PDB file of C-alpha atoms in Angstrom:
ATOM      1  CA  MET A   1      48.778 -37.996 -15.770  1.00 94.00           C
ATOM      2  CA  GLU A   2      47.635 -34.594 -16.962  1.00 97.00           C
ATOM      3  CA  ILE A   3      45.433 -33.927 -20.017  1.00 97.00           C
ATOM      4  CA  THR A   4      44.158 -30.637 -21.454  1.00 97.00           C
ATOM      5  CA  PHE A   5      41.185 -31.029 -23.779  1.00 96.00           C
ATOM      6  CA  SER A   6      38.091 -29.464 -25.301  1.00 95.00           C
ATOM      7  CA  LEU A   7      34.633 -30.933 -24.686  1.00 91.00           C
ATOM      8  CA  GLU A   8      34.646 -32.316 -28.230  1.00 94.00           C
ATOM      9  CA  GLU A   9      37.537 -34.572 -27.165  1.00 96.00           C
ATOM     10  CA  ILE A  10      35.893 -35.898 -23.994  1.00 96.00           C
ATOM     11  CA  ASN A  11      35.255 -39.429 -25.308  1.00 96.00           C
ATOM     12  CA  ASP A  12      38.943 -39.791 -26.197  1.00 97.00           C
ATOM     13  CA  VAL A  13      39.892 -38.495 -22.745  1.00 97.00           C
ATOM     14  CA  ALA A  14      37.556 -41.001 -21.085  1.00 97.00           C
ATOM     15  CA  LYS A  15      39.191 -43.801 -23.080  1.00 97.00           C
ATOM     16  CA  LYS A  16      42.683 -42.621 -22.052  1.00 97.00           C
ATOM     17  CA  LEU A  17      41.641 -42.500 -18.397  1.00 97.00           C
ATOM     18  CA  LEU A  18      40.225 -46.022 -18.531  1.00 96.00           C
ATOM     19  CA  ASN A  19      43.359 -47.304 -20.278  1.00 96.00           C
ATOM     20  CA  SER A  20      45.536 -45.698 -17.598  1.00 95.00           C
ATOM     21  CA  GLY A  21      44.336 -48.237 -15.044  1.00 90.00           C
ATOM     22  CA  LEU A  22      41.708 -46.407 -13.004  1.00 94.00           C
ATOM     23  CA  LYS A  23      40.972 -48.023  -9.677  1.00 97.00           C
ATOM     24  CA  GLN A  24      37.457 -49.283  -8.778  1.00 96.00           C
ATOM     25  CA  ILE A  25      36.823 -46.127  -6.713  1.00 98.00           C
ATOM     26  CA  VAL A  26      37.289 -42.830  -8.558  1.00 98.00           C
ATOM     27  CA  THR A  27      36.752 -39.423  -6.971  1.00 98.00           C
ATOM     28  CA  PHE A  28      36.076 -36.311  -9.051  1.00 98.00           C
ATOM     29  CA  HIS A  29      37.157 -32.929  -7.706  1.00 98.00           C
ATOM     30  CA  ALA A  30      36.095 -29.718  -9.463  1.00 96.00           C
ATOM     31  CA  ASP A  31      34.078 -26.555  -9.087  1.00 94.00           C
ATOM     32  CA  MET A  32      30.376 -26.562  -9.889  1.00 92.00           C
ATOM     33  CA  GLY A  33      29.882 -26.682 -13.663  1.00 89.00           C
ATOM     34  CA  ALA A  34      33.431 -27.778 -14.499  1.00 94.00           C
ATOM     35  CA  GLY A  35      32.308 -31.007 -16.154  1.00 93.00           C
ATOM     36  CA  LYS A  36      32.352 -33.794 -13.556  1.00 94.00           C
ATOM     37  CA  THR A  37      29.041 -35.291 -14.699  1.00 92.00           C
ATOM     38  CA  THR A  38      29.934 -34.863 -18.371  1.00 93.00           C
ATOM     39  CA  LEU A  39      33.202 -36.746 -17.874  1.00 96.00           C
ATOM     40  CA  ILE A  40      31.464 -39.495 -15.884  1.00 95.00           C
ATOM     41  CA  LYS A  41      28.915 -39.895 -18.698  1.00 93.00           C
ATOM     42  CA  ALA A  42      31.781 -40.285 -21.185  1.00 96.00           C
ATOM     43  CA  ILE A  43      33.532 -42.848 -18.961  1.00 96.00           C
ATOM     44  CA  ALA A  44      30.289 -44.825 -18.574  1.00 95.00           C
ATOM     45  CA  LYS A  45      29.766 -44.744 -22.342  1.00 95.00           C
ATOM     46  CA  GLN A  46      33.311 -46.000 -22.953  1.00 95.00           C
ATOM     47  CA  MET A  47      32.635 -48.820 -20.474  1.00 95.00           C
ATOM     48  CA  GLY A  48      29.601 -49.911 -22.497  1.00 94.00           C
ATOM     49  CA  VAL A  49      26.701 -48.213 -20.729  1.00 94.00           C
ATOM     50  CA  GLU A  50      23.918 -47.675 -23.248  1.00 85.00           C
ATOM     51  CA  ASP A  51      21.307 -46.289 -20.822  1.00 77.00           C
ATOM     52  CA  VAL A  52      20.809 -42.584 -20.389  1.00 65.00           C
ATOM     53  CA  THR A  53      23.179 -41.334 -17.718  1.00 65.00           C
ATOM     54  CA  ALA A  54      22.390 -38.309 -15.589  1.00 65.00           C
ATOM     55  CA  SER A  55      23.622 -36.747 -12.397  1.00 66.00           C
ATOM     56  CA  PRO A  56      22.113 -38.453  -9.349  1.00 65.00           C
ATOM     57  CA  THR A  57      21.772 -35.106  -7.541  1.00 59.00           C
ATOM     58  CA  PHE A  58      18.474 -35.967  -5.911  1.00 60.00           C
ATOM     59  CA  SER A  59      18.898 -39.725  -5.454  1.00 72.00           C
ATOM     60  CA  LEU A  60      22.600 -39.529  -4.435  1.00 88.00           C
ATOM     61  CA  VAL A  61      23.450 -42.658  -6.466  1.00 92.00           C
ATOM     62  CA  ASN A  62      22.557 -43.988  -9.904  1.00 92.00           C
ATOM     63  CA  GLU A  63      23.279 -47.523 -11.034  1.00 93.00           C
ATOM     64  CA  TYR A  64      24.258 -48.233 -14.628  1.00 94.00           C
ATOM     65  CA  GLU A  65      24.737 -51.601 -16.288  1.00 94.00           C
ATOM     66  CA  THR A  66      27.281 -52.101 -19.044  1.00 94.00           C
ATOM     67  CA  GLU A  67      26.539 -54.171 -22.129  1.00 93.00           C
ATOM     68  CA  ASN A  68      28.451 -57.107 -20.558  1.00 93.00           C
ATOM     69  CA  GLY A  69      26.561 -56.923 -17.245  1.00 94.00           C
ATOM     70  CA  ASP A  70      29.043 -55.019 -15.093  1.00 95.00           C
ATOM     71  CA  ILE A  71      27.598 -52.475 -12.660  1.00 96.00           C
ATOM     72  CA  ILE A  72      28.789 -48.876 -12.309  1.00 96.00           C
ATOM     73  CA  TYR A  73      27.679 -46.673  -9.414  1.00 96.00           C
ATOM     74  CA  HIS A  74      27.604 -42.905  -9.966  1.00 95.00           C
ATOM     75  CA  PHE A  75      27.416 -40.811  -6.796  1.00 95.00           C
ATOM     76  CA  ASP A  76      26.657 -37.107  -6.416  1.00 93.00           C
ATOM     77  CA  LEU A  77      27.207 -36.327  -2.744  1.00 95.00           C
ATOM     78  CA  TYR A  78      26.648 -32.564  -3.051  1.00 93.00           C
ATOM     79  CA  ARG A  79      23.392 -32.549  -1.065  1.00 91.00           C
ATOM     80  CA  LEU A  80      24.753 -34.513   1.898  1.00 93.00           C
ATOM     81  CA  ASN A  81      24.904 -32.612   5.164  1.00 92.00           C
ATOM     82  CA  THR A  82      26.912 -35.151   7.154  1.00 94.00           C
ATOM     83  CA  GLU A  83      28.978 -38.277   6.616  1.00 94.00           C
ATOM     84  CA  GLU A  84      26.461 -40.084   8.810  1.00 94.00           C
ATOM     85  CA  GLU A  85      23.800 -39.585   6.104  1.00 94.00           C
ATOM     86  CA  ALA A  86      26.059 -41.355   3.605  1.00 93.00           C
ATOM     87  CA  TYR A  87      26.805 -44.131   6.060  1.00 91.00           C
ATOM     88  CA  ASP A  88      23.064 -44.557   6.776  1.00 92.00           C
ATOM     89  CA  MET A  89      22.368 -45.020   3.054  1.00 90.00           C
ATOM     90  CA  GLY A  90      24.912 -47.838   2.989  1.00 94.00           C
ATOM     91  CA  ILE A  91      27.578 -46.044   0.973  1.00 95.00           C
ATOM     92  CA  ASP A  92      30.292 -48.331   2.320  1.00 93.00           C
ATOM     93  CA  GLU A  93      28.485 -51.349   0.849  1.00 96.00           C
ATOM     94  CA  TYR A  94      28.664 -49.725  -2.592  1.00 97.00           C
ATOM     95  CA  PHE A  95      32.353 -48.852  -2.136  1.00 96.00           C
ATOM     96  CA  TYR A  96      33.287 -52.417  -1.174  1.00 95.00           C
ATOM     97  CA  SER A  97      30.990 -54.142  -3.703  1.00 96.00           C
ATOM     98  CA  GLY A  98      33.802 -54.682  -6.203  1.00 96.00           C
ATOM     99  CA  ASN A  99      31.954 -52.517  -8.740  1.00 97.00           C
ATOM    100  CA  MET A 100      33.214 -49.264 -10.237  1.00 97.00           C
ATOM    101  CA  CYS A 101      32.190 -46.248  -8.118  1.00 98.00           C
ATOM    102  CA  LEU A 102      32.434 -42.777  -9.681  1.00 97.00           C
ATOM    103  CA  ILE A 103      32.031 -40.117  -6.987  1.00 97.00           C
ATOM    104  CA  GLU A 104      31.232 -36.428  -7.395  1.00 96.00           C
ATOM    105  CA  TRP A 105      31.781 -34.196  -4.333  1.00 96.00           C
ATOM    106  CA  PRO A 106      33.810 -36.742  -2.314  1.00 97.00           C
ATOM    107  CA  GLU A 107      34.777 -33.866   0.003  1.00 96.00           C
ATOM    108  CA  LYS A 108      31.423 -34.482   1.708  1.00 95.00           C
ATOM    109  CA  THR A 109      32.577 -37.911   2.955  1.00 95.00           C
ATOM    110  CA  PRO A 110      36.360 -37.692   3.424  1.00 94.00           C
ATOM    111  CA  ASN A 111      36.467 -40.375   6.123  1.00 95.00           C
ATOM    112  CA  LEU A 112      34.406 -42.888   4.118  1.00 95.00           C
ATOM    113  CA  ILE A 113      36.315 -42.914   0.797  1.00 96.00           C
ATOM    114  CA  PRO A 114      38.543 -46.023   0.614  1.00 96.00           C
ATOM    115  CA  LEU A 115      42.261 -45.236   0.707  1.00 95.00           C
ATOM    116  CA  ASP A 116      42.841 -47.229  -2.490  1.00 96.00           C
ATOM    117  CA  HIS A 117      41.207 -44.945  -5.066  1.00 97.00           C
ATOM    118  CA  SER A 118      41.977 -42.833  -8.119  1.00 98.00           C
ATOM    119  CA  SER A 119      41.459 -39.094  -7.931  1.00 98.00           C
ATOM    120  CA  ILE A 120      40.579 -36.873 -10.892  1.00 98.00           C
ATOM    121  CA  ASN A 121      40.839 -33.116 -10.564  1.00 98.00           C
ATOM    122  CA  ILE A 122      39.145 -31.045 -13.285  1.00 98.00           C
ATOM    123  CA  LYS A 123      40.013 -27.393 -13.811  1.00 97.00           C
ATOM    124  CA  GLN A 124      38.131 -25.207 -16.261  1.00 95.00           C
ATOM    125  CA  LEU A 125      40.524 -22.989 -18.215  1.00 96.00           C
ATOM    126  CA  ALA A 126      39.924 -19.474 -19.511  1.00 94.00           C
ATOM    127  CA  ASP A 127      39.794 -20.674 -23.150  1.00 95.00           C
ATOM    128  CA  GLY A 128      36.926 -23.091 -22.359  1.00 92.00           C
ATOM    129  CA  LYS A 129      39.145 -26.149 -22.291  1.00 95.00           C
ATOM    130  CA  ARG A 130      39.525 -28.409 -19.251  1.00 97.00           C
ATOM    131  CA  ARG A 131      42.646 -29.722 -17.568  1.00 97.00           C
ATOM    132  CA  ILE A 132      42.447 -33.086 -15.854  1.00 97.00           C
ATOM    133  CA  THR A 133      44.990 -34.330 -13.374  1.00 97.00           C
ATOM    134  CA  LEU A 134      44.778 -38.017 -12.468  1.00 97.00           C
ATOM    135  CA  LYS A 135      46.378 -39.279  -9.266  1.00 95.00           C
TER     136      LYS A 135
END
């Protein structure tokens, strides 16, 4: 699936992604500032998260609860230096918890990401729009 959109359309894009059958583990690939966190916020909102969502840059993982009690984990692995750091924090327990895991900078832990996952690539276009490719 490929979608080109403006930021004003991000909630509709999040809904389309969720309706496409995203897996429990979703990796987000994009350059810094391309909109990974913004898209994750929109996905969380569409899933019924009412809390304030923010990038977990300093804590590595944020936990959100949906209105029906489901848990969503939002990871920002940018600050990791090694996969061992992620393993030491118990990242595999999150990945195999059965809860949705939305992962920014998965390139930092290539050997720890479960094989059964969805991958979203975001490219910022010259006109300010974004192009998402879902695999």
